[in-house]
Amino acid sequence: MSGSNDHIDDNARRYGKQAIVAAAARLQSGGLVAVPTETVYGLAADSTNAAAIAEIYRTKGRPDFNPLIVHVPDLDAARKLGIFNDLAVQLAKRFWPGPLTIVVPKAPDCPVAPAVTAGLETIALRCPVHPLMQELLESSELFLAAPSANRSGGISPTTAQHVERSLESNTPMILDGGPCASGIESTIVAIRDENYQILRPGPITEEELQRCTSKAAINGQEGRVEAPGQLASHYAPSKAVRLNATKAEPDEYLIGFGPVAGDSNLSANEDLAEAASKLFAALHSADASDRARIAVAPIPKNDIGIAINDRLKRASH
């Protein structure tokens, strides 16, 4: 259970069979496990166990109106939880396993605990590509609700150390899979009949979605929280954040990009994918520094830069 700090020892917890078996047993008994995905570390629990889901909310200090993403091993498993029309199937077949979350209507006999969907008639589903998360899904035979493994609203974790720093005494068992590859959370799309709406930008870009579906995303209802990452203040450090900074004030830690060197640099070569992979780690370093505030260099607003700027905007609120 959370707060026990019973981590798997260093020799066992990286991709070992012993680590997976121990973590699966913990999940089956209603406990929590922090586990890497290709995006960020998730705080996993059995999505059908109401007590385990309540433990996620308690551990994160998460608002109960903010739904959770459920991770599944494949499309067949996803169809046990949600209703997939032709468009949803098309997106799943193109981008799964991978960093795309699809919000669809709940299946009539959907077994997940009500708190997972925050009272909505839709469910957010994702099939992750990370081998450790896939092994855990297979070994546990569970559908795993897994929001980011950090205090709610804080900086998302991309290493096991970030998880420990954020959750402190509430840290559960951690499976250490090293740094996450994408570094920002999944793109989330909601299926709207024969159209789709982007609820959260991420590693799968709007252009990729449009190429797959041969249609542009539609605009939708504002202010309705249907998926994680839609709150105005989210991914936030404990310090004030100033955006589009080309130089630092004396009390600022500057996160650079391209020619703006900074105290650290997301990508000296202006590679947006590299910048995305380093974003949360840079925010963690800045938050832990001896500077009172954080400044971030301008990031182009195209391609994955759209997702980076989305996270930075919410971090600065």
CSV table of C-alpha atoms in Angstrom, one decimal:
chain,number,residue,atom,x,y,z
A,1,MET,CA,0.0,0.0,0.0
A,2,SER,CA,1.1,3.6,-0.4
A,3,GLY,CA,3.4,5.0,2.2
A,4,SER,CA,5.2,1.6,2.8
A,5,ASN,CA,8.3,2.5,0.8
A,6,ASP,CA,8.9,-1.1,0.1
A,7,HIS,CA,10.8,-0.7,-3.2
A,8,ILE,CA,12.2,-3.7,-5.1
A,9,ASP,CA,15.9,-3.8,-4.6
A,10,ASP,CA,18.1,-2.4,-7.3
A,11,ASN,CA,19.2,-5.7,-8.7
A,12,ALA,CA,15.7,-7.0,-9.2
A,13,ARG,CA,13.6,-4.0,-10.2
A,14,ARG,CA,14.9,-3.2,-13.7
A,15,TYR,CA,13.1,-5.5,-16.2
A,16,GLY,CA,13.6,-8.6,-14.1
A,17,LYS,CA,11.0,-11.4,-13.9
A,18,GLN,CA,11.1,-11.2,-10.1
A,19,ALA,CA,10.2,-7.5,-10.2
A,20,ILE,CA,7.2,-8.1,-12.5
A,21,VAL,CA,5.8,-11.0,-10.5
A,22,ALA,CA,6.1,-9.0,-7.2
A,23,ALA,CA,4.5,-5.9,-8.8
A,24,ALA,CA,1.7,-7.9,-10.4
A,25,ALA,CA,0.9,-9.6,-7.0
A,26,ARG,CA,0.8,-6.2,-5.4
A,27,LEU,CA,-1.7,-4.8,-7.9
A,28,GLN,CA,-3.9,-7.9,-7.6
A,29,SER,CA,-4.1,-7.4,-3.9
A,30,GLY,CA,-5.2,-3.8,-4.3
A,31,GLY,CA,-1.9,-2.0,-4.0
A,32,LEU,CA,-0.2,0.6,-6.1
A,33,VAL,CA,2.9,0.4,-8.3
A,34,ALA,CA,4.8,3.2,-10.0
A,35,VAL,CA,5.7,1.9,-13.5
A,36,PRO,CA,7.3,3.5,-16.6
A,37,THR,CA,5.6,4.0,-19.9
A,38,GLU,CA,7.1,5.5,-23.0
A,39,THR,CA,5.6,8.9,-21.9
A,40,VAL,CA,6.0,9.3,-18.1
A,41,TYR,CA,5.9,7.1,-15.0
A,42,GLY,CA,2.4,6.1,-14.1
A,43,LEU,CA,0.9,5.3,-10.7
A,44,ALA,CA,-0.9,2.0,-11.5
A,45,ALA,CA,-3.8,0.3,-9.8
A,46,ASP,CA,-6.5,-2.3,-10.7
A,47,SER,CA,-9.1,-0.1,-12.5
A,48,THR,CA,-11.9,-2.4,-11.3
A,49,ASN,CA,-11.0,-2.1,-7.6
A,50,ALA,CA,-12.7,0.9,-6.1
A,51,ALA,CA,-10.5,0.9,-3.0
A,52,ALA,CA,-7.3,0.8,-5.1
A,53,ILE,CA,-8.6,3.7,-7.2
A,54,ALA,CA,-9.4,5.7,-4.0
A,55,GLU,CA,-5.8,5.1,-3.0
A,56,ILE,CA,-4.5,6.7,-6.2
A,57,TYR,CA,-6.6,9.8,-5.5
A,58,ARG,CA,-5.3,9.9,-1.9
A,59,THR,CA,-1.7,9.4,-2.9
A,60,LYS,CA,-1.7,12.0,-5.6
A,61,GLY,CA,-4.1,14.5,-3.8
A,62,ARG,CA,-6.0,14.4,-7.1
A,63,PRO,CA,-9.3,16.1,-7.7
A,64,ASP,CA,-12.1,13.5,-7.9
A,65,PHE,CA,-13.6,15.1,-11.0
A,66,ASN,CA,-10.4,14.4,-13.0
A,67,PRO,CA,-10.7,11.1,-14.9
A,68,LEU,CA,-8.0,8.5,-15.2
A,69,ILE,CA,-6.5,6.8,-18.2
A,70,VAL,CA,-6.9,3.0,-18.3
A,71,HIS,CA,-4.0,1.0,-19.9
A,72,VAL,CA,-4.8,-2.1,-21.8
A,73,PRO,CA,-2.6,-4.6,-23.7
A,74,ASP,CA,-4.3,-4.4,-27.0
A,75,LEU,CA,-7.4,-3.3,-28.9
A,76,ASP,CA,-9.4,-6.5,-28.1
A,77,ALA,CA,-8.9,-5.7,-24.4
A,78,ALA,CA,-9.9,-2.1,-24.9
A,79,ARG,CA,-13.2,-3.3,-26.5
A,80,LYS,CA,-14.2,-4.9,-23.2
A,81,LEU,CA,-14.2,-1.4,-21.6
A,82,GLY,CA,-15.3,1.0,-24.4
A,83,ILE,CA,-17.3,1.2,-27.6
A,84,PHE,CA,-15.1,1.6,-30.6
A,85,ASN,CA,-16.6,2.8,-33.8
A,86,ASP,CA,-14.8,2.7,-37.2
A,87,LEU,CA,-12.9,5.9,-36.5
A,88,ALA,CA,-11.7,4.8,-33.1
A,89,VAL,CA,-10.6,1.4,-34.5
A,90,GLN,CA,-8.7,3.2,-37.3
A,91,LEU,CA,-6.8,5.4,-34.8
A,92,ALA,CA,-6.1,2.4,-32.5
A,93,LYS,CA,-4.8,0.3,-35.3
A,94,ARG,CA,-2.5,3.1,-36.6
A,95,PHE,CA,-1.1,4.4,-33.3
A,96,TRP,CA,-1.4,1.5,-30.8
A,97,PRO,CA,0.7,0.5,-29.0
A,98,GLY,CA,1.9,4.1,-28.5
A,99,PRO,CA,1.3,7.5,-26.9
A,100,LEU,CA,-2.3,8.0,-28.0
A,101,THR,CA,-5.2,7.9,-25.6
A,102,ILE,CA,-8.7,7.5,-27.1
A,103,VAL,CA,-11.8,8.6,-25.2
A,104,VAL,CA,-14.8,6.5,-26.2
A,105,PRO,CA,-18.2,5.7,-24.7
A,106,LYS,CA,-18.1,3.2,-21.9
A,107,ALA,CA,-19.2,-0.3,-22.8
A,108,PRO,CA,-22.6,-1.3,-21.2
A,109,ASP,CA,-20.9,-3.8,-18.9
A,110,CYS,CA,-17.7,-1.8,-18.4
A,111,PRO,CA,-16.2,-3.2,-15.1
A,112,VAL,CA,-14.1,-0.2,-14.1
A,113,ALA,CA,-14.7,1.5,-10.8
A,114,PRO,CA,-16.9,4.7,-11.2
A,115,ALA,CA,-14.2,6.9,-9.9
A,116,VAL,CA,-12.0,6.0,-12.8
A,117,THR,CA,-14.3,7.9,-15.2
A,118,ALA,CA,-15.3,10.6,-12.7
A,119,GLY,CA,-19.0,9.9,-13.3
A,120,LEU,CA,-18.7,10.4,-17.1
A,121,GLU,CA,-20.2,8.0,-19.6
A,122,THR,CA,-16.9,7.9,-21.5
A,123,ILE,CA,-13.6,6.2,-20.7
A,124,ALA,CA,-10.0,7.1,-21.7
A,125,LEU,CA,-8.1,4.1,-23.0
A,126,ARG,CA,-4.5,3.6,-24.1
A,127,CYS,CA,-2.3,0.7,-25.2
A,128,PRO,CA,1.3,1.5,-24.1
A,129,VAL,CA,4.4,0.4,-26.0
A,130,HIS,CA,6.8,0.3,-23.1
A,131,PRO,CA,7.9,-3.4,-22.6
A,132,LEU,CA,7.8,-3.2,-18.8
A,133,MET,CA,4.3,-1.8,-18.7
A,134,GLN,CA,3.2,-4.4,-21.3
A,135,GLU,CA,4.8,-7.2,-19.2
A,136,LEU,CA,3.0,-5.9,-16.1
A,137,LEU,CA,-0.4,-5.9,-18.0
A,138,GLU,CA,0.2,-9.5,-19.1
A,139,SER,CA,1.4,-10.8,-15.8
A,140,SER,CA,-1.3,-9.1,-13.7
A,141,GLU,CA,-4.1,-9.8,-16.2
A,142,LEU,CA,-5.6,-6.4,-15.1
A,143,PHE,CA,-6.7,-3.2,-16.8
A,144,LEU,CA,-4.5,-0.7,-15.1
A,145,ALA,CA,-5.6,2.9,-14.3
A,146,ALA,CA,-2.3,4.8,-14.2
A,147,PRO,CA,-2.2,8.6,-14.0
A,148,SER,CA,1.3,10.2,-13.7
A,149,ALA,CA,3.1,9.1,-10.5
A,150,ASN,CA,3.4,12.5,-8.9
A,151,ARG,CA,1.4,14.9,-6.6
A,152,SER,CA,-1.6,16.2,-8.5
A,153,GLY,CA,-0.8,19.3,-10.5
A,154,GLY,CA,2.9,18.9,-10.1
A,155,ILE,CA,5.7,18.2,-12.6
A,156,SER,CA,5.2,14.8,-14.3
A,157,PRO,CA,7.9,12.2,-13.5
A,158,THR,CA,10.2,10.8,-16.2
A,159,THR,CA,12.5,8.9,-13.9
A,160,ALA,CA,12.1,6.7,-10.8
A,161,GLN,CA,13.9,9.4,-8.8
A,162,HIS,CA,11.3,12.0,-9.8
A,163,VAL,CA,8.5,9.7,-8.5
A,164,GLU,CA,10.3,9.5,-5.1
A,165,ARG,CA,10.9,13.2,-4.9
A,166,SER,CA,7.3,14.1,-5.7
A,167,LEU,CA,5.4,11.5,-3.6
A,168,GLU,CA,7.9,11.4,-0.7
A,169,SER,CA,6.5,9.3,2.1
A,170,ASN,CA,3.6,8.2,-0.1
A,171,THR,CA,5.9,6.6,-2.6
A,172,PRO,CA,4.7,3.0,-3.4
A,173,MET,CA,6.7,0.2,-5.0
A,174,ILE,CA,8.6,1.5,-8.1
A,175,LEU,CA,9.6,-0.5,-11.2
A,176,ASP,CA,12.6,1.4,-12.4
A,177,GLY,CA,12.7,1.3,-16.2
A,178,GLY,CA,15.1,4.2,-16.6
A,179,PRO,CA,14.2,7.5,-18.2
A,180,CYS,CA,11.0,7.7,-20.3
A,181,ALA,CA,11.5,8.0,-24.1
A,182,SER,CA,8.8,10.5,-25.1
A,183,GLY,CA,9.0,12.6,-21.9
A,184,ILE,CA,5.5,14.2,-22.2
A,185,GLU,CA,2.1,12.6,-21.7
A,186,SER,CA,0.1,11.0,-24.4
A,187,THR,CA,-2.0,12.8,-27.0
A,188,ILE,CA,-5.7,12.5,-26.0
A,189,VAL,CA,-8.4,12.4,-28.6
A,190,ALA,CA,-12.2,12.1,-28.0
A,191,ILE,CA,-14.3,10.3,-30.5
A,192,ARG,CA,-17.3,12.5,-31.5
A,193,ASP,CA,-19.4,10.2,-33.7
A,194,GLU,CA,-17.6,10.3,-37.0
A,195,ASN,CA,-15.2,13.1,-35.9
A,196,TYR,CA,-12.5,13.5,-33.3
A,197,GLN,CA,-11.5,16.3,-30.9
A,198,ILE,CA,-8.0,16.8,-29.5
A,199,LEU,CA,-8.3,17.1,-25.7
A,200,ARG,CA,-4.6,17.2,-25.0
A,201,PRO,CA,-1.8,17.6,-27.4
A,202,GLY,CA,1.1,15.2,-27.1
A,203,PRO,CA,3.7,13.1,-29.0
A,204,ILE,CA,1.2,12.1,-31.7
A,205,THR,CA,0.7,15.4,-33.6
A,206,GLU,CA,-2.4,16.9,-35.1
A,207,GLU,CA,-0.8,16.5,-38.5
A,208,GLU,CA,-0.3,12.7,-37.9
A,209,LEU,CA,-3.9,12.3,-36.8
A,210,GLN,CA,-5.1,14.2,-39.9
A,211,ARG,CA,-3.0,12.0,-42.2
A,212,CYS,CA,-4.4,8.9,-40.6
A,213,THR,CA,-8.1,9.9,-40.7
A,214,SER,CA,-8.1,12.2,-43.7
A,215,LYS,CA,-10.0,14.8,-41.6
A,216,ALA,CA,-9.1,17.6,-39.3
A,217,ALA,CA,-9.9,17.6,-35.6
A,218,ILE,CA,-13.1,19.5,-34.6
A,219,ASN,CA,-13.5,22.0,-31.9
A,220,GLY,CA,-15.6,21.0,-28.9
A,221,GLN,CA,-16.9,22.0,-25.5
A,222,GLU,CA,-14.7,24.2,-23.4
A,223,GLY,CA,-14.4,23.9,-19.7
A,224,ARG,CA,-15.6,20.3,-19.5
A,225,VAL,CA,-12.9,18.0,-18.0
A,226,GLU,CA,-13.1,14.7,-19.8
A,227,ALA,CA,-9.5,13.5,-19.5
A,228,PRO,CA,-6.3,14.2,-17.6
A,229,GLY,CA,-4.2,17.4,-18.3
A,230,GLN,CA,-7.2,19.7,-19.0
A,231,LEU,CA,-7.0,21.7,-15.8
A,232,ALA,CA,-5.7,25.3,-16.3
A,233,SER,CA,-3.0,24.7,-13.7
A,234,HIS,CA,-1.2,21.5,-14.2
A,235,TYR,CA,2.4,20.1,-14.5
A,236,ALA,CA,3.4,22.9,-12.2
A,237,PRO,CA,6.7,23.4,-10.2
A,238,SER,CA,6.6,25.0,-6.8
A,239,LYS,CA,8.2,28.1,-8.2
A,240,ALA,CA,6.9,30.8,-10.5
A,241,VAL,CA,7.5,30.2,-14.2
A,242,ARG,CA,8.1,32.9,-16.8
A,243,LEU,CA,7.8,31.8,-20.5
A,244,ASN,CA,9.4,33.1,-23.7
A,245,ALA,CA,12.5,34.3,-21.8
A,246,THR,CA,15.7,35.1,-23.9
A,247,LYS,CA,17.8,35.7,-20.8
A,248,ALA,CA,17.5,35.1,-17.1
A,249,GLU,CA,16.9,37.5,-14.3
A,250,PRO,CA,19.4,37.2,-11.4
A,251,ASP,CA,17.0,35.0,-9.3
A,252,GLU,CA,15.9,32.8,-12.2
A,253,TYR,CA,17.0,29.3,-13.4
A,254,LEU,CA,16.8,29.5,-17.2
A,255,ILE,CA,15.7,26.5,-19.2
A,256,GLY,CA,17.2,27.1,-22.7
A,257,PHE,CA,16.4,26.0,-26.2
A,258,GLY,CA,18.5,26.4,-29.3
A,259,PRO,CA,20.6,29.5,-29.2
A,260,VAL,CA,19.3,30.5,-25.7
A,261,ALA,CA,21.8,28.4,-23.8
A,262,GLY,CA,20.3,28.7,-20.3
A,263,ASP,CA,21.4,26.8,-17.2
A,264,SER,CA,20.2,23.7,-19.0
A,265,ASN,CA,19.1,23.3,-22.6
A,266,LEU,CA,16.2,21.3,-23.9
A,267,SER,CA,17.9,20.9,-27.3
A,268,ALA,CA,20.8,22.9,-28.6
A,269,ASN,CA,20.0,21.7,-32.1
A,270,GLU,CA,16.4,22.9,-31.8
A,271,ASP,CA,15.1,19.3,-32.0
A,272,LEU,CA,11.5,19.4,-30.7
A,273,ALA,CA,11.3,15.7,-30.0
A,274,GLU,CA,14.5,15.9,-27.9
A,275,ALA,CA,13.1,19.0,-26.1
A,276,ALA,CA,9.9,17.1,-25.3
A,277,SER,CA,11.9,14.2,-23.8
A,278,LYS,CA,13.8,16.5,-21.6
A,279,LEU,CA,11.1,19.0,-20.6
A,280,PHE,CA,9.9,17.5,-17.2
A,281,ALA,CA,13.4,16.5,-16.2
A,282,ALA,CA,14.5,20.2,-16.8
A,283,LEU,CA,11.6,21.5,-14.7
A,284,HIS,CA,12.5,19.1,-11.9
A,285,SER,CA,16.1,20.4,-12.0
A,286,ALA,CA,15.0,24.0,-12.0
A,287,ASP,CA,12.5,23.4,-9.2
A,288,ALA,CA,15.3,21.8,-7.1
A,289,SER,CA,17.8,24.6,-7.8
A,290,ASP,CA,18.8,27.5,-5.5
A,291,ARG,CA,17.0,30.0,-7.7
A,292,ALA,CA,13.7,31.5,-6.6
A,293,ARG,CA,12.0,31.5,-10.0
A,294,ILE,CA,12.1,29.6,-13.3
A,295,ALA,CA,12.4,31.1,-16.9
A,296,VAL,CA,11.9,29.1,-20.1
A,297,ALA,CA,13.2,30.1,-23.5
A,298,PRO,CA,10.8,30.4,-26.5
A,299,ILE,CA,9.7,27.1,-28.0
A,300,PRO,CA,8.3,27.0,-31.6
A,301,LYS,CA,4.6,26.5,-31.7
A,302,ASN,CA,4.5,23.7,-34.3
A,303,ASP,CA,4.6,19.9,-34.4
A,304,ILE,CA,5.5,18.6,-30.9
A,305,GLY,CA,6.2,22.1,-29.9
A,306,ILE,CA,2.4,22.6,-29.6
A,307,ALA,CA,2.4,19.9,-26.8
A,308,ILE,CA,5.5,21.4,-25.1
A,309,ASN,CA,3.9,24.9,-25.1
A,310,ASP,CA,0.6,23.4,-23.7
A,311,ARG,CA,2.5,21.9,-20.7
A,312,LEU,CA,4.5,25.1,-20.2
A,313,LYS,CA,1.4,27.3,-20.2
A,314,ARG,CA,-0.3,25.1,-17.6
A,315,ALA,CA,3.0,25.0,-15.5
A,316,SER,CA,3.1,28.8,-15.5
A,317,HIS,CA,-0.4,29.3,-14.1
